[in-house]
Amino acid sequence: PPPEVFNLFDDLLLLANGKMLYHGPLEGALTHFTSMGFVCPVRKDLASFLLEITTPTGQLEYASKQLLIAVHATTGGYNSSLVSSNGGMLIPLEEMASSFWSDSAVGNAMLQQLSEPFDPANSHPAALEKRRYALSPLQAIAVTTKRQMKLVLRDKVLLKGRMMQIVAVSLMVGSLFFQLGHAVGDARSFFGAAFMVILFMSMGSMPQIGVVMAQKGVSMKHRDSLLYPGYAHGAAMALSQLPVSIMEATLFSCIIYFMVGFHLTPAYFFTFWVIVVASNLCLTALFRLLAVLAPNPTLAAAYGGLALLVLILTSGFAIVRGSIPLMWIWAYYLSPVSGQ
């Protein structure tokens, strides 16, 4: 950081290769490393100086004459034995770390404090969390849902593209089944229109695989770190998809319902709308499940395609229910695509 920001620090923690070289007040850092034999020039800011003395070049540049003499080095270069034994470092990092604990007042005070046993009775009741998760189930679901909603609204390109796709497909399907008659012979056409509606909902839910796979690594890392339980993230994804599904189903239903010529009765329309919303939610949940179970995006896409094929074949439209083999009839009753 720039000197103006660095000088605002209260405490400084200097680490190098896993070794703690200093941890204490900022004003004591320069004094400590000066006592070790390193001199910070006036032209050099403190942050850069502290970083550079952890390297061989920086140690040689800022070493005092006393330090160079002590390690049998000259101002013209390194001693060969020094290069071979310490990797070019005038003072090895291990020695710098041990010097902090033994030679600095801050290190001695910290070591003394750490050597005293800690009595949990003297701590604040809320200092240490004793539950598996710091958040309650409702708090975890609320926090993850808020984050998931932000991620959904942030992806404006996907939302706009999905809305445009819905309008285009609904107009296309509506024009194919435009203003069907209500005779008995038109029943098959109504079934075809309803099947196309559910089929589009299922195909439109497949992008959930990519969304879940993109967030899978982060969510599993958070779960393993006990930031929140796994079901909180699952509930958050379902809740964040609810307003999107309602918006998609409403737009799709309002266009295709009246173009096809279904009965213009409020009860029938809202029944149709509820079925479309429920199907959309069910199918998005199915593809999210497949994405969670799949180890990589390639297999997730394969699982999604296979599931979509099974849903179409066992829908009762491509193959009538009576012709579906008994070994596959269970898929017909479980499929959200069947029973139009």
JSON list of C-alpha atoms in Angstrom, two decimals, residues 42-266:
[
{"chain": "A", "resi": 42, "resn": "VAL", "atom": "CA", "xyz": [15.24, 8.07, 3.84]},
{"chain": "A", "resi": 43, "resn": "ARG", "atom": "CA", "xyz": [14.10, 7.68, 0.23]},
{"chain": "A", "resi": 44, "resn": "LYS", "atom": "CA", "xyz": [12.41, 4.32, 0.95]},
{"chain": "A", "resi": 45, "resn": "ASP", "atom": "CA", "xyz": [8.91, 3.93, 2.30]},
{"chain": "A", "resi": 46, "resn": "LEU", "atom": "CA", "xyz": [8.53, 1.55, 5.22]},
{"chain": "A", "resi": 47, "resn": "ALA", "atom": "CA", "xyz": [6.16, -0.92, 3.52]},
{"chain": "A", "resi": 48, "resn": "SER", "atom": "CA", "xyz": [8.53, -1.56, 0.60]},
{"chain": "A", "resi": 49, "resn": "PHE", "atom": "CA", "xyz": [11.49, -1.79, 2.96]},
{"chain": "A", "resi": 50, "resn": "LEU", "atom": "CA", "xyz": [9.81, -4.47, 5.08]},
{"chain": "A", "resi": 51, "resn": "LEU", "atom": "CA", "xyz": [8.87, -6.52, 2.03]},
{"chain": "A", "resi": 52, "resn": "GLU", "atom": "CA", "xyz": [12.33, -6.30, 0.45]},
{"chain": "A", "resi": 53, "resn": "ILE", "atom": "CA", "xyz": [14.30, -7.39, 3.52]},
{"chain": "A", "resi": 54, "resn": "THR", "atom": "CA", "xyz": [12.60, -10.79, 3.21]},
{"chain": "A", "resi": 55, "resn": "THR", "atom": "CA", "xyz": [14.52, -11.36, -0.06]},
{"chain": "A", "resi": 56, "resn": "PRO", "atom": "CA", "xyz": [18.28, -11.98, -0.61]},
{"chain": "A", "resi": 57, "resn": "THR", "atom": "CA", "xyz": [18.68, -8.88, -2.81]},
{"chain": "A", "resi": 58, "resn": "GLY", "atom": "CA", "xyz": [16.86, -6.65, -0.36]},
{"chain": "A", "resi": 59, "resn": "GLN", "atom": "CA", "xyz": [18.85, -7.90, 2.62]},
{"chain": "A", "resi": 60, "resn": "LEU", "atom": "CA", "xyz": [22.15, -7.19, 0.91]},
{"chain": "A", "resi": 61, "resn": "GLU", "atom": "CA", "xyz": [20.98, -3.74, -0.20]},
{"chain": "A", "resi": 62, "resn": "TYR", "atom": "CA", "xyz": [19.78, -2.58, 3.21]},
{"chain": "A", "resi": 63, "resn": "ALA", "atom": "CA", "xyz": [22.27, -4.42, 5.44]},
{"chain": "A", "resi": 64, "resn": "SER", "atom": "CA", "xyz": [24.50, -2.30, 7.65]},
{"chain": "A", "resi": 65, "resn": "LYS", "atom": "CA", "xyz": [28.26, -2.63, 7.60]},
{"chain": "A", "resi": 66, "resn": "GLN", "atom": "CA", "xyz": [28.18, -4.33, 10.98]},
{"chain": "A", "resi": 67, "resn": "LEU", "atom": "CA", "xyz": [25.77, -6.97, 9.66]},
{"chain": "A", "resi": 68, "resn": "LEU", "atom": "CA", "xyz": [27.89, -7.57, 6.55]},
{"chain": "A", "resi": 69, "resn": "ILE", "atom": "CA", "xyz": [31.01, -8.01, 8.64]},
{"chain": "A", "resi": 70, "resn": "ALA", "atom": "CA", "xyz": [29.18, -10.34, 11.01]},
{"chain": "A", "resi": 71, "resn": "VAL", "atom": "CA", "xyz": [28.22, -12.72, 8.22]},
{"chain": "A", "resi": 72, "resn": "HIS", "atom": "CA", "xyz": [31.59, -12.45, 6.46]},
{"chain": "A", "resi": 73, "resn": "ALA", "atom": "CA", "xyz": [30.19, -10.70, 3.38]},
{"chain": "A", "resi": 74, "resn": "THR", "atom": "CA", "xyz": [31.55, -7.80, 1.40]},
{"chain": "A", "resi": 75, "resn": "THR", "atom": "CA", "xyz": [29.81, -4.92, -0.26]},
{"chain": "A", "resi": 76, "resn": "GLY", "atom": "CA", "xyz": [30.72, -6.36, -3.63]},
{"chain": "A", "resi": 77, "resn": "GLY", "atom": "CA", "xyz": [28.75, -9.62, -3.42]},
{"chain": "A", "resi": 78, "resn": "TYR", "atom": "CA", "xyz": [27.78, -12.71, -1.43]},
{"chain": "A", "resi": 79, "resn": "ASN", "atom": "CA", "xyz": [30.13, -15.11, 0.29]},
{"chain": "A", "resi": 80, "resn": "SER", "atom": "CA", "xyz": [29.93, -18.56, -1.40]},
{"chain": "A", "resi": 81, "resn": "SER", "atom": "CA", "xyz": [29.24, -20.41, 1.82]},
{"chain": "A", "resi": 82, "resn": "LEU", "atom": "CA", "xyz": [26.44, -17.97, 2.60]},
{"chain": "A", "resi": 83, "resn": "VAL", "atom": "CA", "xyz": [24.82, -18.58, -0.79]},
{"chain": "A", "resi": 84, "resn": "SER", "atom": "CA", "xyz": [24.92, -22.35, -0.39]},
{"chain": "A", "resi": 85, "resn": "SER", "atom": "CA", "xyz": [23.73, -22.54, 3.22]},
{"chain": "A", "resi": 86, "resn": "ASN", "atom": "CA", "xyz": [21.12, -19.74, 3.46]},
{"chain": "A", "resi": 87, "resn": "GLY", "atom": "CA", "xyz": [19.94, -19.42, -0.11]},
{"chain": "A", "resi": 88, "resn": "GLY", "atom": "CA", "xyz": [21.59, -16.00, -0.42]},
{"chain": "A", "resi": 89, "resn": "MET", "atom": "CA", "xyz": [19.97, -14.60, 2.73]},
{"chain": "A", "resi": 90, "resn": "LEU", "atom": "CA", "xyz": [22.18, -12.69, 5.15]},
{"chain": "A", "resi": 91, "resn": "ILE", "atom": "CA", "xyz": [19.78, -13.63, 7.94]},
{"chain": "A", "resi": 92, "resn": "PRO", "atom": "CA", "xyz": [17.58, -16.66, 7.24]},
{"chain": "A", "resi": 93, "resn": "LEU", "atom": "CA", "xyz": [13.84, -16.25, 7.68]},
{"chain": "A", "resi": 94, "resn": "GLU", "atom": "CA", "xyz": [13.87, -18.81, 10.50]},
{"chain": "A", "resi": 95, "resn": "GLU", "atom": "CA", "xyz": [16.39, -16.69, 12.40]},
{"chain": "A", "resi": 96, "resn": "MET", "atom": "CA", "xyz": [14.38, -13.52, 11.75]},
{"chain": "A", "resi": 97, "resn": "ALA", "atom": "CA", "xyz": [11.27, -15.23, 13.11]},
{"chain": "A", "resi": 98, "resn": "SER", "atom": "CA", "xyz": [13.05, -16.49, 16.24]},
{"chain": "A", "resi": 99, "resn": "SER", "atom": "CA", "xyz": [14.58, -13.04, 16.77]},
{"chain": "A", "resi": 100, "resn": "PHE", "atom": "CA", "xyz": [11.12, -11.51, 16.96]},
{"chain": "A", "resi": 101, "resn": "TRP", "atom": "CA", "xyz": [10.13, -13.83, 19.81]},
{"chain": "A", "resi": 102, "resn": "SER", "atom": "CA", "xyz": [13.40, -13.56, 21.71]},
{"chain": "A", "resi": 103, "resn": "ASP", "atom": "CA", "xyz": [14.75, -10.05, 21.09]},
{"chain": "A", "resi": 104, "resn": "SER", "atom": "CA", "xyz": [11.72, -7.76, 20.68]},
{"chain": "A", "resi": 105, "resn": "ALA", "atom": "CA", "xyz": [9.67, -6.45, 23.56]},
{"chain": "A", "resi": 106, "resn": "VAL", "atom": "CA", "xyz": [6.46, -7.07, 21.62]},
{"chain": "A", "resi": 107, "resn": "GLY", "atom": "CA", "xyz": [7.40, -10.69, 20.97]},
{"chain": "A", "resi": 108, "resn": "ASN", "atom": "CA", "xyz": [8.37, -11.29, 24.60]},
{"chain": "A", "resi": 109, "resn": "ALA", "atom": "CA", "xyz": [5.09, -9.82, 25.83]},
{"chain": "A", "resi": 110, "resn": "MET", "atom": "CA", "xyz": [3.10, -11.90, 23.35]},
{"chain": "A", "resi": 111, "resn": "LEU", "atom": "CA", "xyz": [5.01, -15.05, 24.29]},
{"chain": "A", "resi": 112, "resn": "GLN", "atom": "CA", "xyz": [4.37, -14.38, 27.96]},
{"chain": "A", "resi": 113, "resn": "GLN", "atom": "CA", "xyz": [0.66, -13.92, 27.29]},
{"chain": "A", "resi": 114, "resn": "LEU", "atom": "CA", "xyz": [0.46, -17.11, 25.25]},
{"chain": "A", "resi": 115, "resn": "SER", "atom": "CA", "xyz": [2.24, -19.10, 27.95]},
{"chain": "A", "resi": 116, "resn": "GLU", "atom": "CA", "xyz": [-0.46, -18.29, 30.52]},
{"chain": "A", "resi": 117, "resn": "PRO", "atom": "CA", "xyz": [-3.39, -20.75, 30.48]},
{"chain": "A", "resi": 118, "resn": "PHE", "atom": "CA", "xyz": [-6.66, -19.27, 29.28]},
{"chain": "A", "resi": 119, "resn": "ASP", "atom": "CA", "xyz": [-9.69, -19.52, 31.53]},
{"chain": "A", "resi": 120, "resn": "PRO", "atom": "CA", "xyz": [-12.88, -19.70, 29.41]},
{"chain": "A", "resi": 121, "resn": "ALA", "atom": "CA", "xyz": [-14.83, -18.31, 32.34]},
{"chain": "A", "resi": 122, "resn": "ASN", "atom": "CA", "xyz": [-13.14, -14.94, 31.84]},
{"chain": "A", "resi": 123, "resn": "SER", "atom": "CA", "xyz": [-14.18, -14.63, 28.22]},
{"chain": "A", "resi": 124, "resn": "HIS", "atom": "CA", "xyz": [-17.32, -13.00, 26.87]},
{"chain": "A", "resi": 125, "resn": "PRO", "atom": "CA", "xyz": [-20.20, -15.48, 26.44]},
{"chain": "A", "resi": 126, "resn": "ALA", "atom": "CA", "xyz": [-20.46, -14.61, 22.75]},
{"chain": "A", "resi": 127, "resn": "ALA", "atom": "CA", "xyz": [-16.70, -14.67, 22.07]},
{"chain": "A", "resi": 128, "resn": "LEU", "atom": "CA", "xyz": [-16.60, -18.32, 21.04]},
{"chain": "A", "resi": 129, "resn": "GLU", "atom": "CA", "xyz": [-19.38, -19.94, 19.02]},
{"chain": "A", "resi": 130, "resn": "LYS", "atom": "CA", "xyz": [-20.16, -23.40, 20.38]},
{"chain": "A", "resi": 131, "resn": "ARG", "atom": "CA", "xyz": [-22.71, -24.45, 17.75]},
{"chain": "A", "resi": 132, "resn": "ARG", "atom": "CA", "xyz": [-21.80, -26.24, 14.54]},
{"chain": "A", "resi": 133, "resn": "TYR", "atom": "CA", "xyz": [-23.04, -23.27, 12.53]},
{"chain": "A", "resi": 134, "resn": "ALA", "atom": "CA", "xyz": [-22.93, -19.67, 13.74]},
{"chain": "A", "resi": 135, "resn": "LEU", "atom": "CA", "xyz": [-26.23, -18.92, 11.99]},
{"chain": "A", "resi": 136, "resn": "SER", "atom": "CA", "xyz": [-29.57, -20.45, 12.83]},
{"chain": "A", "resi": 137, "resn": "PRO", "atom": "CA", "xyz": [-31.35, -22.33, 10.01]},
{"chain": "A", "resi": 138, "resn": "LEU", "atom": "CA", "xyz": [-33.63, -19.39, 9.22]},
{"chain": "A", "resi": 139, "resn": "GLN", "atom": "CA", "xyz": [-30.75, -16.92, 9.34]},
{"chain": "A", "resi": 140, "resn": "ALA", "atom": "CA", "xyz": [-28.65, -19.11, 7.04]},
{"chain": "A", "resi": 141, "resn": "ILE", "atom": "CA", "xyz": [-31.50, -19.41, 4.53]},
{"chain": "A", "resi": 142, "resn": "ALA", "atom": "CA", "xyz": [-32.16, -15.66, 4.68]},
{"chain": "A", "resi": 143, "resn": "VAL", "atom": "CA", "xyz": [-28.51, -14.73, 4.13]},
{"chain": "A", "resi": 144, "resn": "THR", "atom": "CA", "xyz": [-27.95, -17.19, 1.28]},
{"chain": "A", "resi": 145, "resn": "THR", "atom": "CA", "xyz": [-31.26, -16.22, -0.37]},
{"chain": "A", "resi": 146, "resn": "LYS", "atom": "CA", "xyz": [-30.29, -12.55, -0.29]},
{"chain": "A", "resi": 147, "resn": "ARG", "atom": "CA", "xyz": [-26.95, -13.38, -1.89]},
{"chain": "A", "resi": 148, "resn": "GLN", "atom": "CA", "xyz": [-28.56, -15.66, -4.48]},
{"chain": "A", "resi": 149, "resn": "MET", "atom": "CA", "xyz": [-31.13, -13.03, -5.44]},
{"chain": "A", "resi": 150, "resn": "LYS", "atom": "CA", "xyz": [-28.32, -10.56, -5.98]},
{"chain": "A", "resi": 151, "resn": "LEU", "atom": "CA", "xyz": [-26.57, -13.04, -8.27]},
{"chain": "A", "resi": 152, "resn": "VAL", "atom": "CA", "xyz": [-29.77, -13.66, -10.24]},
{"chain": "A", "resi": 153, "resn": "LEU", "atom": "CA", "xyz": [-30.52, -9.95, -10.72]},
{"chain": "A", "resi": 154, "resn": "ARG", "atom": "CA", "xyz": [-26.90, -9.25, -11.60]},
{"chain": "A", "resi": 155, "resn": "ASP", "atom": "CA", "xyz": [-27.07, -11.56, -14.63]},
{"chain": "A", "resi": 156, "resn": "LYS", "atom": "CA", "xyz": [-29.20, -9.19, -16.69]},
{"chain": "A", "resi": 157, "resn": "VAL", "atom": "CA", "xyz": [-28.06, -10.67, -19.99]},
{"chain": "A", "resi": 158, "resn": "LEU", "atom": "CA", "xyz": [-29.52, -14.07, -19.09]},
{"chain": "A", "resi": 159, "resn": "LEU", "atom": "CA", "xyz": [-32.79, -12.56, -17.84]},
{"chain": "A", "resi": 160, "resn": "LYS", "atom": "CA", "xyz": [-33.29, -10.39, -20.93]},
{"chain": "A", "resi": 161, "resn": "GLY", "atom": "CA", "xyz": [-32.36, -13.24, -23.26]},
{"chain": "A", "resi": 162, "resn": "ARG", "atom": "CA", "xyz": [-34.77, -15.57, -21.48]},
{"chain": "A", "resi": 163, "resn": "MET", "atom": "CA", "xyz": [-37.63, -13.06, -21.75]},
{"chain": "A", "resi": 164, "resn": "MET", "atom": "CA", "xyz": [-36.97, -12.53, -25.46]},
{"chain": "A", "resi": 165, "resn": "GLN", "atom": "CA", "xyz": [-36.85, -16.28, -25.99]},
{"chain": "A", "resi": 166, "resn": "ILE", "atom": "CA", "xyz": [-40.18, -16.75, -24.22]},
{"chain": "A", "resi": 167, "resn": "VAL", "atom": "CA", "xyz": [-41.87, -14.10, -26.34]},
{"chain": "A", "resi": 168, "resn": "ALA", "atom": "CA", "xyz": [-40.48, -15.52, -29.59]},
{"chain": "A", "resi": 169, "resn": "VAL", "atom": "CA", "xyz": [-41.32, -19.16, -28.80]},
{"chain": "A", "resi": 170, "resn": "SER", "atom": "CA", "xyz": [-44.78, -18.34, -27.44]},
{"chain": "A", "resi": 171, "resn": "LEU", "atom": "CA", "xyz": [-45.63, -16.39, -30.62]},
{"chain": "A", "resi": 172, "resn": "MET", "atom": "CA", "xyz": [-44.31, -19.24, -32.74]},
{"chain": "A", "resi": 173, "resn": "VAL", "atom": "CA", "xyz": [-46.23, -21.95, -30.89]},
{"chain": "A", "resi": 174, "resn": "GLY", "atom": "CA", "xyz": [-49.32, -19.75, -30.73]},
{"chain": "A", "resi": 175, "resn": "SER", "atom": "CA", "xyz": [-49.23, -19.23, -34.49]},
{"chain": "A", "resi": 176, "resn": "LEU", "atom": "CA", "xyz": [-48.90, -22.98, -35.09]},
{"chain": "A", "resi": 177, "resn": "PHE", "atom": "CA", "xyz": [-51.98, -23.69, -32.96]},
{"chain": "A", "resi": 178, "resn": "PHE", "atom": "CA", "xyz": [-53.79, -20.42, -33.64]},
{"chain": "A", "resi": 179, "resn": "GLN", "atom": "CA", "xyz": [-57.41, -20.24, -32.51]},
{"chain": "A", "resi": 180, "resn": "LEU", "atom": "CA", "xyz": [-58.22, -23.94, -32.42]},
{"chain": "A", "resi": 181, "resn": "GLY", "atom": "CA", "xyz": [-61.81, -25.00, -32.57]},
{"chain": "A", "resi": 182, "resn": "HIS", "atom": "CA", "xyz": [-63.59, -26.65, -29.68]},
{"chain": "A", "resi": 183, "resn": "ALA", "atom": "CA", "xyz": [-64.85, -29.71, -31.52]},
{"chain": "A", "resi": 184, "resn": "VAL", "atom": "CA", "xyz": [-63.97, -33.23, -30.42]},
{"chain": "A", "resi": 185, "resn": "GLY", "atom": "CA", "xyz": [-61.59, -33.60, -33.33]},
{"chain": "A", "resi": 186, "resn": "ASP", "atom": "CA", "xyz": [-59.52, -30.65, -32.09]},
{"chain": "A", "resi": 187, "resn": "ALA", "atom": "CA", "xyz": [-58.73, -32.29, -28.75]},
{"chain": "A", "resi": 188, "resn": "ARG", "atom": "CA", "xyz": [-55.49, -33.80, -30.10]},
{"chain": "A", "resi": 189, "resn": "SER", "atom": "CA", "xyz": [-54.35, -30.35, -31.22]},
{"chain": "A", "resi": 190, "resn": "PHE", "atom": "CA", "xyz": [-55.03, -28.93, -27.76]},
{"chain": "A", "resi": 191, "resn": "PHE", "atom": "CA", "xyz": [-52.98, -31.76, -26.26]},
{"chain": "A", "resi": 192, "resn": "GLY", "atom": "CA", "xyz": [-50.17, -30.92, -28.69]},
{"chain": "A", "resi": 193, "resn": "ALA", "atom": "CA", "xyz": [-50.25, -27.24, -27.70]},
{"chain": "A", "resi": 194, "resn": "ALA", "atom": "CA", "xyz": [-50.18, -28.12, -24.00]},
{"chain": "A", "resi": 195, "resn": "PHE", "atom": "CA", "xyz": [-47.32, -30.56, -24.59]},
{"chain": "A", "resi": 196, "resn": "MET", "atom": "CA", "xyz": [-45.33, -27.87, -26.41]},
{"chain": "A", "resi": 197, "resn": "VAL", "atom": "CA", "xyz": [-45.81, -25.53, -23.48]},
{"chain": "A", "resi": 198, "resn": "ILE", "atom": "CA", "xyz": [-44.40, -28.03, -20.97]},
{"chain": "A", "resi": 199, "resn": "LEU", "atom": "CA", "xyz": [-41.68, -29.11, -23.39]},
{"chain": "A", "resi": 200, "resn": "PHE", "atom": "CA", "xyz": [-40.50, -25.52, -23.77]},
{"chain": "A", "resi": 201, "resn": "MET", "atom": "CA", "xyz": [-40.51, -25.09, -19.99]},
{"chain": "A", "resi": 202, "resn": "SER", "atom": "CA", "xyz": [-38.33, -28.17, -19.62]},
{"chain": "A", "resi": 203, "resn": "MET", "atom": "CA", "xyz": [-35.87, -27.11, -22.32]},
{"chain": "A", "resi": 204, "resn": "GLY", "atom": "CA", "xyz": [-35.77, -23.61, -20.92]},
{"chain": "A", "resi": 205, "resn": "SER", "atom": "CA", "xyz": [-34.81, -25.00, -17.51]},
{"chain": "A", "resi": 206, "resn": "MET", "atom": "CA", "xyz": [-31.62, -26.66, -18.78]},
{"chain": "A", "resi": 207, "resn": "PRO", "atom": "CA", "xyz": [-29.48, -23.48, -18.35]},
{"chain": "A", "resi": 208, "resn": "GLN", "atom": "CA", "xyz": [-29.83, -24.09, -14.61]},
{"chain": "A", "resi": 209, "resn": "ILE", "atom": "CA", "xyz": [-27.13, -26.74, -15.05]},
{"chain": "A", "resi": 210, "resn": "GLY", "atom": "CA", "xyz": [-24.59, -24.13, -16.08]},
{"chain": "A", "resi": 211, "resn": "VAL", "atom": "CA", "xyz": [-25.66, -21.73, -13.33]},
{"chain": "A", "resi": 212, "resn": "VAL", "atom": "CA", "xyz": [-25.31, -24.38, -10.63]},
{"chain": "A", "resi": 213, "resn": "MET", "atom": "CA", "xyz": [-21.97, -25.66, -11.95]},
{"chain": "A", "resi": 214, "resn": "ALA", "atom": "CA", "xyz": [-20.58, -22.11, -11.92]},
{"chain": "A", "resi": 215, "resn": "GLN", "atom": "CA", "xyz": [-21.51, -21.69, -8.24]},
{"chain": "A", "resi": 216, "resn": "LYS", "atom": "CA", "xyz": [-20.90, -25.26, -7.12]},
{"chain": "A", "resi": 217, "resn": "GLY", "atom": "CA", "xyz": [-17.26, -24.84, -6.09]},
{"chain": "A", "resi": 218, "resn": "VAL", "atom": "CA", "xyz": [-17.95, -21.78, -3.96]},
{"chain": "A", "resi": 219, "resn": "SER", "atom": "CA", "xyz": [-21.02, -23.24, -2.26]},
{"chain": "A", "resi": 220, "resn": "MET", "atom": "CA", "xyz": [-19.24, -26.50, -1.41]},
{"chain": "A", "resi": 221, "resn": "LYS", "atom": "CA", "xyz": [-16.27, -24.58, -0.03]},
{"chain": "A", "resi": 222, "resn": "HIS", "atom": "CA", "xyz": [-18.62, -22.53, 2.16]},
{"chain": "A", "resi": 223, "resn": "ARG", "atom": "CA", "xyz": [-20.40, -25.69, 3.29]},
{"chain": "A", "resi": 224, "resn": "ASP", "atom": "CA", "xyz": [-17.14, -27.45, 4.20]},
{"chain": "A", "resi": 225, "resn": "SER", "atom": "CA", "xyz": [-16.03, -24.34, 6.11]},
{"chain": "A", "resi": 226, "resn": "LEU", "atom": "CA", "xyz": [-19.29, -24.56, 8.13]},
{"chain": "A", "resi": 227, "resn": "LEU", "atom": "CA", "xyz": [-20.43, -21.11, 7.04]},
{"chain": "A", "resi": 228, "resn": "TYR", "atom": "CA", "xyz": [-23.92, -22.52, 6.47]},
{"chain": "A", "resi": 229, "resn": "PRO", "atom": "CA", "xyz": [-25.51, -25.96, 5.95]},
{"chain": "A", "resi": 230, "resn": "GLY", "atom": "CA", "xyz": [-25.96, -27.35, 2.46]},
{"chain": "A", "resi": 231, "resn": "TYR", "atom": "CA", "xyz": [-29.75, -27.19, 2.60]},
{"chain": "A", "resi": 232, "resn": "ALA", "atom": "CA", "xyz": [-29.57, -23.41, 3.09]},
{"chain": "A", "resi": 233, "resn": "HIS", "atom": "CA", "xyz": [-27.94, -22.96, -0.31]},
{"chain": "A", "resi": 234, "resn": "GLY", "atom": "CA", "xyz": [-30.43, -25.36, -1.91]},
{"chain": "A", "resi": 235, "resn": "ALA", "atom": "CA", "xyz": [-33.36, -23.48, -0.42]},
{"chain": "A", "resi": 236, "resn": "ALA", "atom": "CA", "xyz": [-31.84, -20.18, -1.51]},
{"chain": "A", "resi": 237, "resn": "MET", "atom": "CA", "xyz": [-31.57, -21.32, -5.12]},
{"chain": "A", "resi": 238, "resn": "ALA", "atom": "CA", "xyz": [-35.18, -22.53, -5.09]},
{"chain": "A", "resi": 239, "resn": "LEU", "atom": "CA", "xyz": [-36.49, -19.31, -3.52]},
{"chain": "A", "resi": 240, "resn": "SER", "atom": "CA", "xyz": [-34.48, -17.09, -5.85]},
{"chain": "A", "resi": 241, "resn": "GLN", "atom": "CA", "xyz": [-35.88, -18.98, -8.85]},
{"chain": "A", "resi": 242, "resn": "LEU", "atom": "CA", "xyz": [-39.50, -18.53, -7.68]},
{"chain": "A", "resi": 243, "resn": "PRO", "atom": "CA", "xyz": [-40.02, -14.92, -8.91]},
{"chain": "A", "resi": 244, "resn": "VAL", "atom": "CA", "xyz": [-38.21, -15.71, -12.17]},
{"chain": "A", "resi": 245, "resn": "SER", "atom": "CA", "xyz": [-40.42, -18.76, -12.76]},
{"chain": "A", "resi": 246, "resn": "ILE", "atom": "CA", "xyz": [-43.58, -16.76, -12.02]},
{"chain": "A", "resi": 247, "resn": "MET", "atom": "CA", "xyz": [-42.51, -14.01, -14.41]},
{"chain": "A", "resi": 248, "resn": "GLU", "atom": "CA", "xyz": [-41.64, -16.50, -17.17]},
{"chain": "A", "resi": 249, "resn": "ALA", "atom": "CA", "xyz": [-44.86, -18.48, -16.72]},
{"chain": "A", "resi": 250, "resn": "THR", "atom": "CA", "xyz": [-47.02, -15.35, -16.66]},
{"chain": "A", "resi": 251, "resn": "LEU", "atom": "CA", "xyz": [-45.50, -13.96, -19.84]},
{"chain": "A", "resi": 252, "resn": "PHE", "atom": "CA", "xyz": [-45.67, -17.30, -21.63]},
{"chain": "A", "resi": 253, "resn": "SER", "atom": "CA", "xyz": [-49.23, -18.06, -20.48]},
{"chain": "A", "resi": 254, "resn": "CYS", "atom": "CA", "xyz": [-50.65, -14.65, -21.36]},
{"chain": "A", "resi": 255, "resn": "ILE", "atom": "CA", "xyz": [-49.42, -14.95, -24.94]},
{"chain": "A", "resi": 256, "resn": "ILE", "atom": "CA", "xyz": [-50.03, -18.58, -25.79]},
{"chain": "A", "resi": 257, "resn": "TYR", "atom": "CA", "xyz": [-53.28, -19.14, -23.86]},
{"chain": "A", "resi": 258, "resn": "PHE", "atom": "CA", "xyz": [-55.27, -16.59, -25.85]},
{"chain": "A", "resi": 259, "resn": "MET", "atom": "CA", "xyz": [-53.57, -17.29, -29.17]},
{"chain": "A", "resi": 260, "resn": "VAL", "atom": "CA", "xyz": [-54.33, -21.01, -29.01]},
{"chain": "A", "resi": 261, "resn": "GLY", "atom": "CA", "xyz": [-57.93, -20.35, -28.06]},
{"chain": "A", "resi": 262, "resn": "PHE", "atom": "CA", "xyz": [-58.30, -22.11, -24.72]},
{"chain": "A", "resi": 263, "resn": "HIS", "atom": "CA", "xyz": [-61.54, -21.46, -22.83]},
{"chain": "A", "resi": 264, "resn": "LEU", "atom": "CA", "xyz": [-61.75, -17.78, -21.84]},
{"chain": "A", "resi": 265, "resn": "THR", "atom": "CA", "xyz": [-62.68, -18.49, -18.25]},
{"chain": "A", "resi": 266, "resn": "PRO", "atom": "CA", "xyz": [-60.65, -17.06, -15.32]}
]
